mmCIF file of C-alpha atoms in Angstrom:
data_model
loop_
_atom_site.group_PDB
_atom_site.id
_atom_site.type_symbol
_atom_site.label_atom_id
_atom_site.label_comp_id
_atom_site.label_asym_id
_atom_site.label_seq_id
_atom_site.Cartn_x
_atom_site.Cartn_y
_atom_site.Cartn_z
ATOM 1 C CA MET A 1 26.671 -77.578 39.820
ATOM 2 C CA GLN A 2 30.043 -76.485 40.383
ATOM 3 C CA PHE A 3 32.983 -76.480 38.030
ATOM 4 C CA THR A 4 36.504 -77.683 39.391
ATOM 5 C CA SER A 5 39.730 -78.757 38.041
ATOM 6 C CA THR A 6 39.586 -82.302 36.525
ATOM 7 C CA ASP A 7 42.375 -84.932 36.435
ATOM 8 C CA SER A 8 43.396 -83.695 32.882
ATOM 9 C CA TYR A 9 42.903 -79.779 33.295
ATOM 10 C CA VAL A 10 44.462 -77.316 35.866
ATOM 11 C CA ALA A 11 41.782 -74.534 36.529
ATOM 12 C CA THR A 12 43.081 -71.674 38.634
ATOM 13 C CA ALA A 13 40.971 -70.350 41.382
ATOM 14 C CA ASP A 14 39.881 -67.224 39.574
ATOM 15 C CA LEU A 15 38.837 -69.419 36.373
ATOM 16 C CA GLU A 16 36.840 -71.606 38.457
ATOM 17 C CA ILE A 17 35.062 -68.609 39.881
ATOM 18 C CA ALA A 18 34.338 -67.106 36.539
ATOM 19 C CA VAL A 19 32.895 -70.385 35.160
ATOM 20 C CA ASN A 20 30.524 -70.636 38.111
ATOM 21 C CA ALA A 21 29.676 -67.199 38.122
ATOM 22 C CA ALA A 22 28.601 -67.507 34.614
ATOM 23 C CA ILE A 23 26.520 -70.616 35.346
ATOM 24 C CA THR A 24 24.885 -68.775 38.418
ATOM 25 C CA LEU A 25 23.869 -65.606 36.306
ATOM 26 C CA GLN A 26 22.986 -67.686 33.105
ATOM 27 C CA ARG A 27 25.172 -65.720 30.838
ATOM 28 C CA PRO A 28 27.600 -66.570 28.183
ATOM 29 C CA LEU A 29 31.103 -66.814 29.578
ATOM 30 C CA LEU A 30 33.424 -65.000 27.094
ATOM 31 C CA VAL A 31 36.876 -66.291 27.498
ATOM 32 C CA LYS A 32 39.994 -64.451 26.250
ATOM 33 C CA GLY A 33 43.706 -65.090 26.265
ATOM 34 C CA GLU A 34 46.777 -65.949 24.319
ATOM 35 C CA PRO A 35 46.573 -68.848 21.751
ATOM 36 C CA GLY A 36 47.428 -71.955 23.553
ATOM 37 C CA THR A 37 46.343 -71.127 26.941
ATOM 38 C CA GLY A 38 43.450 -73.872 27.118
ATOM 39 C CA LYS A 39 40.454 -71.761 26.187
ATOM 40 C CA THR A 40 38.750 -74.295 23.821
ATOM 41 C CA GLU A 41 39.872 -77.115 26.176
ATOM 42 C CA LEU A 42 38.070 -75.285 28.771
ATOM 43 C CA ALA A 43 34.524 -75.908 27.436
ATOM 44 C CA ARG A 44 35.473 -79.457 26.971
ATOM 45 C CA GLN A 45 36.689 -79.956 30.765
ATOM 46 C CA VAL A 46 33.394 -77.937 31.846
ATOM 47 C CA SER A 47 31.170 -80.734 29.999
ATOM 48 C CA ALA A 48 33.320 -83.190 31.423
ATOM 49 C CA SER A 49 33.527 -82.006 35.153
ATOM 50 C CA LEU A 50 29.830 -81.419 35.000
ATOM 51 C CA GLY A 51 28.744 -84.632 33.079
ATOM 52 C CA LEU A 52 26.976 -82.645 30.356
ATOM 53 C CA ARG A 53 27.045 -83.303 26.635
ATOM 54 C CA MET A 54 29.219 -80.645 24.689
ATOM 55 C CA ILE A 55 28.092 -79.085 21.426
ATOM 56 C CA GLU A 56 30.950 -77.271 19.360
ATOM 57 C CA TRP A 57 30.614 -74.482 16.810
ATOM 58 C CA HIS A 58 34.046 -73.516 15.400
ATOM 59 C CA VAL A 59 33.749 -70.045 13.800
ATOM 60 C CA LYS A 60 35.664 -69.344 10.604
ATOM 61 C CA SER A 61 36.122 -66.198 8.564
ATOM 62 C CA THR A 62 33.179 -67.074 6.561
ATOM 63 C CA THR A 63 30.697 -68.114 9.191
ATOM 64 C CA ARG A 64 27.382 -66.425 9.189
ATOM 65 C CA ALA A 65 25.183 -65.923 12.554
ATOM 66 C CA GLN A 66 22.530 -67.651 10.495
ATOM 67 C CA GLN A 67 24.212 -70.772 10.173
ATOM 68 C CA GLY A 68 24.237 -71.219 13.835
ATOM 69 C CA LEU A 69 20.365 -71.244 13.764
ATOM 70 C CA TYR A 70 19.493 -72.838 10.760
ATOM 71 C CA GLU A 71 19.829 -72.690 6.773
ATOM 72 C CA TYR A 72 17.015 -73.257 4.240
ATOM 73 C CA ASP A 73 18.106 -75.021 1.408
ATOM 74 C CA ALA A 74 15.896 -73.393 -1.559
ATOM 75 C CA VAL A 75 17.988 -74.781 -4.329
ATOM 76 C CA SER A 76 17.620 -78.218 -3.314
ATOM 77 C CA ARG A 77 13.821 -77.597 -3.020
ATOM 78 C CA LEU A 78 13.689 -76.245 -6.627
ATOM 79 C CA ARG A 79 15.738 -79.112 -8.126
ATOM 80 C CA ASP A 80 13.176 -81.643 -6.283
ATOM 81 C CA SER A 81 10.042 -79.680 -7.447
ATOM 82 C CA GLN A 82 11.357 -79.923 -11.017
ATOM 83 C CA LEU A 83 11.879 -83.726 -10.455
ATOM 84 C CA GLY A 84 8.387 -84.066 -8.847
ATOM 85 C CA ASP A 85 9.728 -85.175 -5.586
ATOM 86 C CA GLU A 86 6.820 -85.483 -2.910
ATOM 87 C CA ARG A 87 9.187 -83.827 -0.232
ATOM 88 C CA VAL A 88 8.989 -80.390 -1.588
ATOM 89 C CA HIS A 89 5.405 -80.138 -0.020
ATOM 90 C CA ASP A 90 7.108 -79.982 3.631
ATOM 91 C CA VAL A 91 9.477 -77.188 3.839
ATOM 92 C CA ARG A 92 10.993 -78.519 6.912
ATOM 93 C CA ASN A 93 12.772 -81.485 4.703
ATOM 94 C CA TYR A 94 14.839 -78.452 3.337
ATOM 95 C CA ILE A 95 15.917 -76.855 6.840
ATOM 96 C CA ARG A 96 19.244 -77.629 8.249
ATOM 97 C CA LYS A 97 19.469 -77.115 12.034
ATOM 98 C CA GLY A 98 22.400 -75.248 13.250
ATOM 99 C CA LYS A 99 24.373 -75.614 16.481
ATOM 100 C CA LEU A 100 22.172 -73.240 18.472
ATOM 101 C CA TRP A 101 19.022 -75.004 17.488
ATOM 102 C CA GLU A 102 20.716 -78.404 18.366
ATOM 103 C CA ALA A 103 21.473 -76.919 22.005
ATOM 104 C CA PHE A 104 18.183 -75.314 22.253
ATOM 105 C CA GLU A 105 15.998 -78.494 21.583
ATOM 106 C CA ALA A 106 18.164 -80.852 23.741
ATOM 107 C CA GLU A 107 16.210 -82.670 26.549
ATOM 108 C CA GLU A 108 19.222 -82.197 28.825
ATOM 109 C CA ARG A 109 21.375 -79.277 29.723
ATOM 110 C CA VAL A 110 24.302 -78.972 27.367
ATOM 111 C CA VAL A 111 27.594 -77.049 27.128
ATOM 112 C CA LEU A 112 27.547 -75.072 23.938
ATOM 113 C CA LEU A 113 30.970 -73.917 22.693
ATOM 114 C CA ILE A 114 31.214 -70.735 20.355
ATOM 115 C CA ASP A 115 34.946 -71.127 19.449
ATOM 116 C CA GLU A 116 37.044 -67.985 18.287
ATOM 117 C CA ILE A 117 34.151 -65.609 17.663
ATOM 118 C CA ASP A 118 36.679 -63.010 16.599
ATOM 119 C CA LYS A 119 37.330 -64.741 13.431
ATOM 120 C CA ALA A 120 34.041 -63.853 11.889
ATOM 121 C CA ASP A 121 32.686 -60.492 10.507
ATOM 122 C CA ILE A 122 32.439 -57.799 12.926
ATOM 123 C CA GLU A 123 28.656 -58.020 12.786
ATOM 124 C CA PHE A 124 28.618 -61.604 13.628
ATOM 125 C CA PRO A 125 28.201 -61.130 17.499
ATOM 126 C CA ASN A 126 25.574 -58.388 17.183
ATOM 127 C CA ASP A 127 23.538 -60.857 14.999
ATOM 128 C CA LEU A 128 23.425 -63.200 17.902
ATOM 129 C CA LEU A 129 22.497 -60.940 20.769
ATOM 130 C CA GLN A 130 18.772 -61.740 20.840
ATOM 131 C CA GLU A 131 19.264 -65.335 20.311
ATOM 132 C CA LEU A 132 21.877 -65.670 23.325
ATOM 133 C CA ASP A 133 19.785 -63.304 25.403
ATOM 134 C CA ARG A 134 16.347 -64.609 25.103
ATOM 135 C CA MET A 135 17.438 -68.135 24.297
ATOM 136 C CA GLU A 136 14.941 -68.187 21.245
ATOM 137 C CA PHE A 137 14.613 -67.406 17.646
ATOM 138 C CA HIS A 138 12.004 -67.417 14.836
ATOM 139 C CA VAL A 139 11.997 -69.864 11.835
ATOM 140 C CA TYR A 140 10.333 -67.810 9.139
ATOM 141 C CA GLU A 141 10.084 -70.509 6.636
ATOM 142 C CA THR A 142 7.772 -72.531 8.987
ATOM 143 C CA GLY A 143 6.431 -69.894 11.413
ATOM 144 C CA GLU A 144 7.522 -71.414 14.388
ATOM 145 C CA THR A 145 9.705 -70.265 17.388
ATOM 146 C CA VAL A 146 12.515 -72.197 18.812
ATOM 147 C CA ARG A 147 13.053 -71.921 22.468
ATOM 148 C CA ALA A 148 15.552 -73.350 24.616
ATOM 149 C CA ARG A 149 14.291 -76.358 26.827
ATOM 150 C CA LEU A 150 16.965 -75.908 29.320
ATOM 151 C CA ARG A 151 19.312 -72.748 29.085
ATOM 152 C CA PRO A 152 22.581 -74.270 27.968
ATOM 153 C CA ILE A 153 25.991 -73.342 29.453
ATOM 154 C CA VAL A 154 27.662 -70.921 26.668
ATOM 155 C CA ILE A 155 31.202 -70.631 26.375
ATOM 156 C CA ILE A 156 32.766 -68.346 23.793
ATOM 157 C CA THR A 157 36.233 -67.991 22.973
ATOM 158 C CA SER A 158 38.059 -65.101 21.362
ATOM 159 C CA ASN A 159 41.830 -64.492 20.545
ATOM 160 C CA ASN A 160 41.336 -60.739 20.431
ATOM 161 C CA GLU A 161 41.950 -60.665 16.635
ATOM 162 C CA LYS A 162 39.337 -57.967 16.739
ATOM 163 C CA GLU A 163 37.318 -55.784 19.136
ATOM 164 C CA LEU A 164 33.758 -57.055 20.105
ATOM 165 C CA PRO A 165 30.706 -54.936 19.922
ATOM 166 C CA ASP A 166 29.843 -53.527 23.575
ATOM 167 C CA ALA A 167 26.268 -54.435 23.421
ATOM 168 C CA PHE A 168 27.455 -58.180 23.041
ATOM 169 C CA LEU A 169 30.072 -57.702 25.980
ATOM 170 C CA ARG A 170 27.414 -56.412 28.093
ATOM 171 C CA ARG A 171 25.560 -59.736 27.987
ATOM 172 C CA CYS A 172 28.626 -61.715 28.822
ATOM 173 C CA PHE A 173 30.685 -62.713 31.911
ATOM 174 C CA PHE A 174 34.243 -62.012 30.824
ATOM 175 C CA HIS A 175 37.553 -63.772 31.963
ATOM 176 C CA TYR A 176 40.951 -63.286 30.653
ATOM 177 C CA ILE A 177 43.178 -66.296 31.058
ATOM 178 C CA ARG A 178 46.487 -65.058 32.184
ATOM 179 C CA PHE A 179 49.609 -66.809 31.266
ATOM 180 C CA PRO A 180 50.279 -69.268 34.164
ATOM 181 C CA ASP A 181 53.174 -68.616 36.705
ATOM 182 C CA ILE A 182 55.750 -71.271 37.142
ATOM 183 C CA GLU A 183 54.226 -73.092 39.967
ATOM 184 C CA THR A 184 50.822 -73.448 37.853
ATOM 185 C CA LEU A 185 52.986 -74.435 34.811
ATOM 186 C CA LYS A 186 54.579 -77.363 37.115
ATOM 187 C CA LYS A 187 50.858 -78.575 37.724
ATOM 188 C CA ILE A 188 49.983 -78.488 34.283
ATOM 189 C CA VAL A 189 52.996 -80.312 33.331
ATOM 190 C CA ALA A 190 52.389 -83.067 35.936
ATOM 191 C CA VAL A 191 49.064 -83.663 34.231
ATOM 192 C CA HIS A 192 50.505 -84.366 30.905
ATOM 193 C CA HIS A 193 54.167 -85.547 31.806
ATOM 194 C CA PRO A 194 53.710 -87.232 35.433
ATOM 195 C CA GLY A 195 57.051 -88.417 36.794
ATOM 196 C CA ILE A 196 59.451 -86.021 35.008
ATOM 197 C CA LYS A 197 62.480 -85.104 36.982
ATOM 198 C CA GLU A 198 62.285 -81.944 39.147
ATOM 199 C CA SER A 199 65.859 -80.850 37.819
ATOM 200 C CA LEU A 200 64.867 -81.223 34.227
ATOM 201 C CA LEU A 201 61.379 -79.416 34.821
ATOM 202 C CA THR A 202 62.813 -76.583 36.566
ATOM 203 C CA THR A 203 65.508 -75.970 34.026
ATOM 204 C CA ALA A 204 63.205 -76.407 31.147
ATOM 205 C CA LEU A 205 60.640 -74.012 32.531
ATOM 206 C CA THR A 206 63.237 -71.480 33.489
ATOM 207 C CA GLN A 207 64.623 -71.333 29.925
ATOM 208 C CA PHE A 208 60.820 -71.480 28.545
ATOM 209 C CA LEU A 209 60.009 -68.263 30.715
ATOM 210 C CA GLU A 210 63.124 -66.400 29.786
ATOM 211 C CA ILE A 211 62.367 -67.098 25.977
ATOM 212 C CA ARG A 212 58.893 -65.804 26.581
ATOM 213 C CA GLU A 213 60.184 -62.655 28.149
ATOM 214 C CA GLN A 214 62.898 -62.020 25.546
ATOM 215 C CA PRO A 215 62.708 -58.450 24.190
ATOM 216 C CA GLY A 216 61.881 -58.399 20.506
ATOM 217 C CA LEU A 217 60.072 -61.563 20.385
ATOM 218 C CA LYS A 218 57.597 -61.738 17.688
ATOM 219 C CA LYS A 219 55.519 -64.516 18.952
ATOM 220 C CA LYS A 220 55.715 -65.782 22.541
ATOM 221 C CA PRO A 221 55.391 -69.534 23.050
ATOM 222 C CA SER A 222 52.184 -70.755 24.695
ATOM 223 C CA THR A 223 51.369 -73.470 27.400
ATOM 224 C CA SER A 224 50.708 -75.933 24.774
ATOM 225 C CA GLU A 225 53.886 -75.404 23.123
ATOM 226 C CA VAL A 226 55.947 -76.141 26.255
ATOM 227 C CA ILE A 227 54.069 -79.344 26.741
ATOM 228 C CA ASP A 228 55.244 -80.487 23.197
ATOM 229 C CA TRP A 229 58.724 -79.098 24.027
ATOM 230 C CA LEU A 230 58.785 -81.176 27.144
ATOM 231 C CA LYS A 231 57.450 -84.440 25.327
ATOM 232 C CA LEU A 232 60.397 -83.953 22.856
ATOM 233 C CA LEU A 233 62.928 -83.474 25.482
ATOM 234 C CA LEU A 234 61.711 -86.797 27.266
ATOM 235 C CA ALA A 235 61.805 -88.669 24.156
ATOM 236 C CA GLU A 236 65.285 -87.536 23.518
ATOM 237 C CA ASP A 237 66.115 -88.274 27.049
ATOM 238 C CA LEU A 238 67.665 -85.050 27.568
ATOM 239 C CA THR A 239 68.879 -84.030 30.985
ATOM 240 C CA ALA A 240 68.876 -80.671 32.740
ATOM 241 C CA GLU A 241 72.715 -80.335 32.017
ATOM 242 C CA ASP A 242 72.111 -80.850 28.316
ATOM 243 C CA LEU A 243 69.731 -77.847 28.329
ATOM 244 C CA ARG A 244 71.979 -75.812 30.445
ATOM 245 C CA GLN A 245 74.904 -76.461 27.938
ATOM 246 C CA SER A 246 72.898 -75.638 24.898
ATOM 247 C CA ALA A 247 71.479 -72.344 26.444
ATOM 248 C CA THR A 248 75.069 -70.892 26.432
ATOM 249 C CA ASN A 249 76.123 -72.140 22.961
ATOM 250 C CA ALA A 250 73.263 -71.970 20.655
ATOM 251 C CA LEU A 251 69.514 -72.005 20.017
ATOM 252 C CA PRO A 252 67.487 -73.784 22.737
ATOM 253 C CA LYS A 253 67.261 -77.683 22.215
ATOM 254 C CA LEU A 254 64.712 -78.618 19.829
ATOM 255 C CA HIS A 255 63.561 -75.011 19.495
ATOM 256 C CA GLY A 256 61.258 -75.656 16.748
ATOM 257 C CA ALA A 257 58.797 -76.448 19.213
ATOM 258 C CA LEU A 258 58.981 -73.072 20.846
ATOM 259 C CA LEU A 259 60.046 -70.475 18.024
ATOM 260 C CA LYS A 260 57.574 -70.515 15.282
ATOM 261 C CA ASN A 261 58.879 -68.040 12.876
ATOM 262 C CA GLU A 262 62.246 -67.299 11.145
ATOM 263 C CA GLN A 263 62.420 -63.654 12.812
ATOM 264 C CA ASP A 264 62.458 -65.195 16.517
ATOM 265 C CA VAL A 265 65.183 -67.924 15.259
ATOM 266 C CA HIS A 266 67.258 -65.047 13.853
ATOM 267 C CA LEU A 267 66.952 -63.151 17.251
ATOM 268 C CA PHE A 268 68.308 -66.348 19.315
ATOM 269 C CA GLU A 269 70.906 -66.979 16.821
ATOM 270 C CA ARG A 270 72.191 -63.473 17.138
ATOM 271 C CA LEU A 271 71.995 -63.534 21.061
ATOM 272 C CA ALA A 272 73.935 -66.875 20.818
ATOM 273 C CA PHE A 273 76.501 -65.411 18.693
ATOM 274 C CA MET A 274 77.044 -62.352 20.980
ATOM 275 C CA ALA A 275 77.409 -64.635 23.999
ATOM 276 C CA ARG A 276 79.970 -66.467 22.213
ATOM 277 C CA ARG A 277 81.865 -63.619 21.156
ATOM 278 C CA GLY A 278 81.634 -62.020 24.749
ATOM 279 C CA ARG A 279 83.742 -64.887 26.434
#
């Protein structure tokens, strides 16, 4: 069971090694990187590459670890008891299974994505330590223990919004997705926009990387944003020469796909103004 790049996803050699190492060690793979570098998509591509079903748990600021195991609906049970409903005699009717329970009871091996774990409370990772380590948990309302039939491949993503506990990190295999170099970017673009002219691609990526490296930039554009930008350039039938002309006179063409706040727009407007004055 070896993960490799797919027709729709370019994985670097070190990323392939990290995924396969986590599978071999049977440890969760913790993936960090800038937003838009393909962390969430990685889990979907691991699922596709290995031919395994995928279960997604998208974490929010209000998400509790217990929700990944199960939730007991005591309010509904109380209401049904007042109405004389026969369902109240079986507490299992009021237990809602979470994503971990779903992954543990699957008859086949699955890929479990825990997406953006750093959005939740700082105690969230600690509350899942034993469950992810032992691959089991206890259901207090029924007295049963749920154990994984086949250990799932667990992929956890983080945008580095907050530090994760050391005890949690110790149980994971870690990989940071670095921003791709220009050759890797070309391979990624070829997947999404096959047939794009080499001159347009080279000019666009050169401008894109110059934007990313501009001092004072508040938010660097990501891989997903350059894919969107190229889609717009192709839709407008712009050429490499069009891009070169815009770079010396004003903001980059269709810059709204790359610059996502007014501070960065103002920065490039000032740079363009200074460039015109310097002629």
